[in-house]
PDB file of C-alpha atoms in Angstrom:
ATOM      1  CA  TRP A 616     108.651 245.118  42.163  1.00  0.00           C
ATOM      2  CA  ILE A 617     108.587 248.502  44.656  1.00  0.00           C
ATOM      3  CA  PHE A 618     108.311 251.190  42.146  1.00  0.00           C
ATOM      4  CA  GLY A 619     105.170 248.916  40.701  1.00  0.00           C
ATOM      5  CA  SER A 620     107.058 248.634  36.803  1.00  0.00           C
ATOM      6  CA  MET A 621     106.994 245.492  35.065  1.00  0.00           C
ATOM      7  CA  ALA A 622     109.604 246.553  32.581  1.00  0.00           C
ATOM      8  CA  LEU A 623     111.932 246.923  34.155  1.00  0.00           C
ATOM      9  CA  LEU A 624     110.914 244.014  37.278  1.00  0.00           C
ATOM     10  CA  ALA A 625     111.088 241.677  33.531  1.00  0.00           C
ATOM     11  CA  ASP A 626     114.639 243.486  32.987  1.00  0.00           C
ATOM     12  CA  GLY A 627     116.039 242.968  36.330  1.00  0.00           C
ATOM     13  CA  TRP A 628     115.274 239.251  36.061  1.00  0.00           C
ATOM     14  CA  HIS A 629     116.811 238.931  33.162  1.00  0.00           C
ATOM     15  CA  MET A 630     119.761 240.504  34.058  1.00  0.00           C
ATOM     16  CA  ALA A 631     119.309 238.780  37.618  1.00  0.00           C
ATOM     17  CA  SER A 632     119.073 235.378  35.351  1.00  0.00           C
ATOM     18  CA  HIS A 633     122.123 235.398  33.859  1.00  0.00           C
ATOM     19  CA  ALA A 634     124.546 236.675  37.081  1.00  0.00           C
ATOM     20  CA  GLY A 635     122.332 233.663  38.499  1.00  0.00           C
ATOM     21  CA  ALA A 636     123.870 231.040  36.149  1.00  0.00           C
ATOM     22  CA  MET A 637     127.364 232.104  37.090  1.00  0.00           C
ATOM     23  CA  ALA A 638     127.108 231.473  40.467  1.00  0.00           C
ATOM     24  CA  VAL A 639     125.809 228.513  40.310  1.00  0.00           C
ATOM     25  CA  ALA A 640     127.842 227.035  37.406  1.00  0.00           C
ATOM     26  CA  TRP A 641     130.948 228.517  39.777  1.00  0.00           C
ATOM     27  CA  PHE A 642     129.373 226.497  42.875  1.00  0.00           C
ATOM     28  CA  ALA A 643     129.120 223.334  40.312  1.00  0.00           C
ATOM     29  CA  TYR A 644     132.332 223.703  39.377  1.00  0.00           C
ATOM     30  CA  VAL A 645     133.487 223.451  42.481  1.00  0.00           C
ATOM     31  CA  TRP A 646     131.787 220.165  43.445  1.00  0.00           C
ATOM     32  CA  ALA A 647     133.136 218.971  40.717  1.00  0.00           C
ATOM     33  CA  ARG A 648     136.940 219.812  41.649  1.00  0.00           C
ATOM     34  CA  ARG A 649     136.759 218.906  45.242  1.00  0.00           C
ATOM     35  CA  ASN A 650     134.538 215.214  43.489  1.00  0.00           C
ATOM     36  CA  ALA A 651     136.753 214.617  41.623  1.00  0.00           C
ATOM     37  CA  ASP A 652     138.996 211.531  42.744  1.00  0.00           C
ATOM     38  CA  ASN A 653     135.676 210.713  43.966  1.00  0.00           C
ATOM     39  CA  PRO A 654     135.055 206.168  42.942  1.00  0.00           C
ATOM     40  CA  ASP A 655     131.529 206.305  43.746  1.00  0.00           C
ATOM     41  CA  LEU A 656     130.569 207.997  40.919  1.00  0.00           C
ATOM     42  CA  VAL A 657     131.406 206.332  38.117  1.00  0.00           C
ATOM     43  CA  PHE A 658     131.760 208.983  34.900  1.00  0.00           C
ATOM     44  CA  GLY A 659     133.230 211.284  37.040  1.00  0.00           C
ATOM     45  CA  ALA A 660     131.362 213.959  38.287  1.00  0.00           C
ATOM     46  CA  GLY A 661     130.928 216.541  35.099  1.00  0.00           C
ATOM     47  CA  LYS A 662     127.739 215.788  35.325  1.00  0.00           C
ATOM     48  CA  VAL A 663     126.919 217.481  38.272  1.00  0.00           C
ATOM     49  CA  ASN A 664     127.454 221.134  35.772  1.00  0.00           C
ATOM     50  CA  ALA A 665     124.034 220.265  34.032  1.00  0.00           C
ATOM     51  CA  LEU A 666     122.075 219.215  36.828  1.00  0.00           C
ATOM     52  CA  ALA A 667     123.092 222.483  38.119  1.00  0.00           C
ATOM     53  CA  GLY A 668     122.069 224.161  35.336  1.00  0.00           C
ATOM     54  CA  PHE A 669     118.515 222.276  34.455  1.00  0.00           C
ATOM     55  CA  ALA A 670     117.442 223.076  38.199  1.00  0.00           C
ATOM     56  CA  SER A 671     118.175 226.762  37.238  1.00  0.00           C
ATOM     57  CA  ALA A 672     116.619 227.500  33.826  1.00  0.00           C
ATOM     58  CA  VAL A 673     113.533 225.024  35.714  1.00  0.00           C
ATOM     59  CA  GLY A 674     113.826 228.165  38.718  1.00  0.00           C
ATOM     60  CA  LEU A 675     114.262 230.942  35.565  1.00  0.00           C
ATOM     61  CA  PHE A 676     111.272 229.138  33.687  1.00  0.00           C
ATOM     62  CA  LEU A 677     109.081 229.251  36.553  1.00  0.00           C
ATOM     63  CA  VAL A 678     109.651 233.137  37.014  1.00  0.00           C
ATOM     64  CA  ALA A 679     109.038 233.845  33.066  1.00  0.00           C
ATOM     65  CA  ALA A 680     106.086 232.446  33.846  1.00  0.00           C
ATOM     66  CA  TYR A 681     104.627 234.496  36.638  1.00  0.00           C
ATOM     67  CA  MET A 682     106.260 237.848  35.243  1.00  0.00           C
ATOM     68  CA  ALA A 683     104.142 236.541  31.995  1.00  0.00           C
ATOM     69  CA  ALA A 684     100.855 236.157  34.349  1.00  0.00           C
ATOM     70  CA  GLU A 685     101.512 239.232  36.273  1.00  0.00           C
ATOM     71  CA  SER A 686     101.858 241.621  33.166  1.00  0.00           C
ATOM     72  CA  LEU A 687      98.298 239.936  31.570  1.00  0.00           C
ATOM     73  CA  MET A 688      97.191 241.282  34.950  1.00  0.00           C
ATOM     74  CA  ARG A 689      98.297 244.375  34.656  1.00  0.00           C
ATOM     75  CA  LEU A 690      96.851 244.831  31.376  1.00  0.00           C
ATOM     76  CA  PHE A 691      93.922 245.568  32.494  1.00  0.00           C
ATOM     77  CA  SER A 692      93.966 246.185  36.356  1.00  0.00           C
ATOM     78  CA  PRO A 693      97.000 248.999  36.171  1.00  0.00           C
ATOM     79  CA  VAL A 694      98.712 249.068  39.263  1.00  0.00           C
ATOM     80  CA  GLN A 695     100.638 253.012  39.807  1.00  0.00           C
ATOM     81  CA  ILE A 696     103.919 253.282  39.023  1.00  0.00           C
ATOM     82  CA  SER A 697     107.029 255.228  40.049  1.00  0.00           C
ATOM     83  CA  PHE A 698     108.208 255.994  36.895  1.00  0.00           C
ATOM     84  CA  GLY A 699     110.927 258.255  38.059  1.00  0.00           C
ATOM     85  CA  PRO A 700     112.748 256.448  40.518  1.00  0.00           C
ATOM     86  CA  ALA A 701     111.973 253.392  37.958  1.00  0.00           C
ATOM     87  CA  THR A 702     113.899 254.747  35.000  1.00  0.00           C
ATOM     88  CA  PHE A 703     116.674 256.265  37.044  1.00  0.00           C
ATOM     89  CA  VAL A 704     116.943 252.338  38.242  1.00  0.00           C
ATOM     90  CA  ALA A 705     116.320 250.752  34.082  1.00  0.00           C
ATOM     91  CA  VAL A 706     118.885 253.504  33.257  1.00  0.00           C
ATOM     92  CA  LEU A 707     121.683 252.126  35.854  1.00  0.00           C
ATOM     93  CA  GLY A 708     121.153 248.465  34.535  1.00  0.00           C
ATOM     94  CA  LEU A 709     121.831 249.973  31.381  1.00  0.00           C
ATOM     95  CA  THR A 710     124.894 251.664  32.003  1.00  0.00           C
ATOM     96  CA  VAL A 711     126.625 248.169  34.063  1.00  0.00           C
ATOM     97  CA  ASN A 712     125.815 246.362  30.214  1.00  0.00           C
ATOM     98  CA  LEU A 713     127.296 249.520  28.198  1.00  0.00           C
ATOM     99  CA  LEU A 714     130.364 248.772  31.091  1.00  0.00           C
ATOM    100  CA  SER A 715     129.973 245.336  30.621  1.00  0.00           C
ATOM    101  CA  ALA A 716     130.166 245.213  26.615  1.00  0.00           C
ATOM    102  CA  TRP A 717     133.181 247.343  26.653  1.00  0.00           C
ATOM    103  CA  TRP A 718     134.534 245.202  28.687  1.00  0.00           C
ATOM    104  CA  LEU A 719     134.545 242.059  26.993  1.00  0.00           C
ATOM    105  CA  ARG A 720     134.757 244.177  23.378  1.00  0.00           C
ATOM    106  CA  ASP A 721     136.885 242.059  21.007  1.00  0.00           C
ATOM    107  CA  GLU A 722     140.473 243.991  20.621  1.00  0.00           C
ATOM    108  CA  ASP A 723     142.129 241.403  18.649  1.00  0.00           C
ATOM    109  CA  HIS A 724     139.586 239.052  17.408  1.00  0.00           C
ATOM    110  CA  ALA A 725     139.288 236.893  20.659  1.00  0.00           C
ATOM    111  CA  HIS A 726     135.013 235.869  20.667  1.00  0.00           C
ATOM    112  CA  SER A 727     136.496 234.169  17.326  1.00  0.00           C
ATOM    113  CA  HIS A 728     138.790 231.656  19.219  1.00  0.00           C
ATOM    114  CA  ASP A 729     137.171 231.719  22.940  1.00  0.00           C
ATOM    115  CA  HIS A 730     132.859 230.939  22.481  1.00  0.00           C
ATOM    116  CA  ASN A 731     132.338 231.586  26.170  1.00  0.00           C
ATOM    117  CA  LEU A 732     133.970 235.537  25.379  1.00  0.00           C
ATOM    118  CA  LYS A 733     131.541 235.602  22.328  1.00  0.00           C
ATOM    119  CA  ALA A 734     128.772 234.285  23.753  1.00  0.00           C
ATOM    120  CA  ALA A 735     129.127 236.516  27.266  1.00  0.00           C
ATOM    121  CA  TYR A 736     129.399 239.988  25.178  1.00  0.00           C
ATOM    122  CA  MET A 737     125.992 238.873  23.079  1.00  0.00           C
ATOM    123  CA  HIS A 738     124.368 238.311  26.436  1.00  0.00           C
ATOM    124  CA  VAL A 739     125.620 241.433  27.886  1.00  0.00           C
ATOM    125  CA  LEU A 740     124.764 243.047  24.859  1.00  0.00           C
ATOM    126  CA  ALA A 741     120.644 241.282  25.082  1.00  0.00           C
ATOM    127  CA  ASP A 742     120.714 242.542  28.238  1.00  0.00           C
ATOM    128  CA  ALA A 743     121.523 246.573  27.041  1.00  0.00           C
ATOM    129  CA  LEU A 744     118.203 246.165  24.821  1.00  0.00           C
ATOM    130  CA  THR A 745     115.746 245.117  27.357  1.00  0.00           C
ATOM    131  CA  SER A 746     117.238 247.826  29.596  1.00  0.00           C
ATOM    132  CA  ILE A 747     117.107 250.234  26.933  1.00  0.00           C
ATOM    133  CA  LEU A 748     113.031 248.916  26.091  1.00  0.00           C
ATOM    134  CA  ALA A 749     112.108 248.958  30.063  1.00  0.00           C
ATOM    135  CA  ILE A 750     113.201 252.630  29.169  1.00  0.00           C
ATOM    136  CA  PHE A 751     111.221 253.207  26.617  1.00  0.00           C
ATOM    137  CA  ALA A 752     107.934 252.177  28.227  1.00  0.00           C
ATOM    138  CA  LEU A 753     109.096 254.340  30.897  1.00  0.00           C
ATOM    139  CA  LEU A 754     109.725 257.202  29.694  1.00  0.00           C
ATOM    140  CA  GLY A 755     105.956 256.306  27.421  1.00  0.00           C
ATOM    141  CA  GLY A 756     103.932 256.198  30.405  1.00  0.00           C
ATOM    142  CA  ARG A 757     105.255 258.944  31.920  1.00  0.00           C
ATOM    143  CA  PHE A 758     105.543 261.540  29.183  1.00  0.00           C
ATOM    144  CA  TYR A 759     103.111 260.172  26.611  1.00  0.00           C
ATOM    145  CA  GLY A 760     100.127 258.331  29.539  1.00  0.00           C
ATOM    146  CA  LEU A 761     101.669 255.125  27.422  1.00  0.00           C
ATOM    147  CA  TYR A 762     100.455 252.806  30.590  1.00  0.00           C
ATOM    148  CA  TRP A 763     100.015 249.869  28.778  1.00  0.00           C
ATOM    149  CA  LEU A 764     103.913 249.918  27.593  1.00  0.00           C
ATOM    150  CA  ASP A 765     105.156 249.274  30.736  1.00  0.00           C
ATOM    151  CA  PRO A 766     103.242 245.728  31.248  1.00  0.00           C
ATOM    152  CA  VAL A 767     104.081 245.044  27.515  1.00  0.00           C
ATOM    153  CA  MET A 768     107.754 245.270  28.563  1.00  0.00           C
ATOM    154  CA  GLY A 769     107.187 242.602  31.126  1.00  0.00           C
ATOM    155  CA  ILE A 770     105.554 240.436  28.724  1.00  0.00           C
ATOM    156  CA  VAL A 771     108.525 240.666  26.042  1.00  0.00           C
ATOM    157  CA  GLY A 772     110.846 240.193  29.054  1.00  0.00           C
ATOM    158  CA  ALA A 773     109.477 237.362  29.971  1.00  0.00           C
ATOM    159  CA  LEU A 774     109.392 235.426  26.849  1.00  0.00           C
ATOM    160  CA  VAL A 775     113.071 236.262  26.652  1.00  0.00           C
ATOM    161  CA  VAL A 776     113.714 234.817  29.855  1.00  0.00           C
ATOM    162  CA  GLY A 777     111.724 232.473  28.744  1.00  0.00           C
ATOM    163  CA  ARG A 778     113.568 231.178  25.408  1.00  0.00           C
ATOM    164  CA  TRP A 779     116.614 231.472  27.301  1.00  0.00           C
ATOM    165  CA  ALA A 780     115.306 228.833  30.023  1.00  0.00           C
ATOM    166  CA  ILE A 781     113.727 226.049  27.783  1.00  0.00           C
ATOM    167  CA  GLY A 782     117.851 226.747  26.122  1.00  0.00           C
ATOM    168  CA  LEU A 783     119.195 225.409  28.899  1.00  0.00           C
ATOM    169  CA  LEU A 784     116.103 222.859  29.795  1.00  0.00           C
ATOM    170  CA  ARG A 785     117.183 221.591  26.181  1.00  0.00           C
ATOM    171  CA  GLU A 786     121.392 221.944  26.388  1.00  0.00           C
ATOM    172  CA  THR A 787     120.673 220.045  29.966  1.00  0.00           C
ATOM    173  CA  ALA A 788     118.466 217.585  29.452  1.00  0.00           C
ATOM    174  CA  ARG A 789     120.437 216.275  27.000  1.00  0.00           C
ATOM    175  CA  VAL A 790     123.882 215.663  28.992  1.00  0.00           C
ATOM    176  CA  LEU A 791     121.704 214.247  32.172  1.00  0.00           C
ATOM    177  CA  LEU A 792     119.745 211.967  29.734  1.00  0.00           C
ATOM    178  CA  ASP A 793     123.075 210.589  27.732  1.00  0.00           C
ATOM    179  CA  HIS A 794     121.772 211.731  24.807  1.00  0.00           C
ATOM    180  CA  ARG A 795     123.853 211.366  21.618  1.00  0.00           C
ATOM    181  CA  VAL A 796     127.160 213.907  20.832  1.00  0.00           C
ATOM    182  CA  SER A 797     125.714 215.251  16.955  1.00  0.00           C
ATOM    183  CA  LYS A 798     126.097 213.593  13.887  1.00  0.00           C
ATOM    184  CA  ASP A 799     129.244 215.256  12.504  1.00  0.00           C
ATOM    185  CA  LEU A 800     131.446 213.633  15.777  1.00  0.00           C
ATOM    186  CA  HIS A 801     129.453 210.810  15.666  1.00  0.00           C
ATOM    187  CA  THR A 802     130.698 210.130  11.843  1.00  0.00           C
ATOM    188  CA  GLU A 803     133.915 211.317  11.953  1.00  0.00           C
ATOM    189  CA  ILE A 804     134.347 208.384  14.776  1.00  0.00           C
ATOM    190  CA  LEU A 805     133.062 205.878  12.547  1.00  0.00           C
ATOM    191  CA  SER A 806     135.140 206.880   9.224  1.00  0.00           C
ATOM    192  CA  ARG A 807     138.772 206.609  11.670  1.00  0.00           C
ATOM    193  CA  ILE A 808     137.761 203.544  12.845  1.00  0.00           C
ATOM    194  CA  GLU A 809     137.215 202.628   9.785  1.00  0.00           C
ATOM    195  CA  LYS A 810     139.609 204.335   7.686  1.00  0.00           C
ATOM    196  CA  ASP A 811     141.450 200.977   6.752  1.00  0.00           C
ATOM    197  CA  GLY A 812     138.854 199.145   5.150  1.00  0.00           C
ATOM    198  CA  GLN A 813     139.478 196.095   7.484  1.00  0.00           C
ATOM    199  CA  VAL A 814     137.556 197.299  10.950  1.00  0.00           C
ATOM    200  CA  ARG A 815     134.268 197.593  11.129  1.00  0.00           C
ATOM    201  CA  VAL A 816     131.867 199.011  13.643  1.00  0.00           C
ATOM    202  CA  ARG A 817     129.231 196.932  14.847  1.00  0.00           C
ATOM    203  CA  ASP A 818     128.207 199.547  17.907  1.00  0.00           C
ATOM    204  CA  LEU A 819     128.651 203.186  18.335  1.00  0.00           C
ATOM    205  CA  TYR A 820     127.371 205.275  21.243  1.00  0.00           C
ATOM    206  CA  VAL A 821     129.247 208.475  22.262  1.00  0.00           C
ATOM    207  CA  TRP A 822     127.620 210.727  24.713  1.00  0.00           C
ATOM    208  CA  ASN A 823     129.160 213.725  27.036  1.00  0.00           C
ATOM    209  CA  VAL A 824     129.498 212.779  30.624  1.00  0.00           C
ATOM    210  CA  GLY A 825     130.562 216.514  31.878  1.00  0.00           C
ATOM    211  CA  PRO A 826     132.628 219.682  30.216  1.00  0.00           C
ATOM    212  CA  ARG A 827     134.456 218.942  26.954  1.00  0.00           C
ATOM    213  CA  ARG A 828     134.517 214.885  28.669  1.00  0.00           C
ATOM    214  CA  MET A 829     132.992 212.001  26.734  1.00  0.00           C
ATOM    215  CA  ALA A 830     132.520 208.488  27.879  1.00  0.00           C
ATOM    216  CA  ALA A 831     132.153 206.279  24.995  1.00  0.00           C
ATOM    217  CA  HIS A 832     130.981 202.934  24.281  1.00  0.00           C
ATOM    218  CA  ILE A 833     132.555 200.751  20.834  1.00  0.00           C
ATOM    219  CA  THR A 834     131.822 196.680  19.952  1.00  0.00           C
ATOM    220  CA  VAL A 835     133.829 197.079  15.974  1.00  0.00           C
ATOM    221  CA  GLU A 836     134.806 193.224  13.778  1.00  0.00           C
ATOM    222  CA  ASP A 837     138.463 193.078  12.596  1.00  0.00           C
ATOM    223  CA  PRO A 838     139.677 190.208  11.058  1.00  0.00           C
ATOM    224  CA  ALA A 839     143.102 190.836  12.153  1.00  0.00           C
ATOM    225  CA  PRO A 840     142.500 190.967  16.076  1.00  0.00           C
ATOM    226  CA  ARG A 841     144.812 193.891  17.724  1.00  0.00           C
ATOM    227  CA  PRO A 842     145.006 194.784  21.253  1.00  0.00           C
ATOM    228  CA  PRO A 843     142.487 197.968  22.490  1.00  0.00           C
ATOM    229  CA  GLU A 844     145.796 200.066  23.175  1.00  0.00           C
ATOM    230  CA  TYR A 845     144.999 200.528  18.760  1.00  0.00           C
TER     231      TYR A 845
END
């Protein structure tokens, strides 16, 4: 903001969005652990993660909308940009991303087993790409007079952040609204219960109540009734 570069601002918000999401997730996990045995929470405290994610996604979407609007305004009303300092900060951001990617590199194919690690690695690569685009826009404006590149890259960054925010909104809303789990898992549970051909499932509802935690409501018909533990 100080250097007047929308490309750098978008790059910074993109990186800050991931750091902020990590901070929100950390707070949510701490709160969930402290309230794990709270009797007032019928299905446990797991949904606080989705609630925190939803709130942060709303904030990110508003930030993306602001960046897009500001970048469009600067396309028609350019402002003075401090290209030298802005480029230095962009290079510094790229360096941080490359170091993070090296730290998260897959030396023993761990990514195939750890989806969180793989997701973090891919996000760092996406951050590095936005840093490269910011540097490209700043150098183009400084040496070739292509000042329009800066607000254009700001719009690109806003779209990236906005797309990530919308994806997070959809994912967390499914948890908050008790959306049914995937059809594949639903079908697998149904087939396992009815595998002996005697038990018939009348109603089956399975939904997420927290990270890796689900609840289910099942009504079955059985000609030879068995205890619920069965």
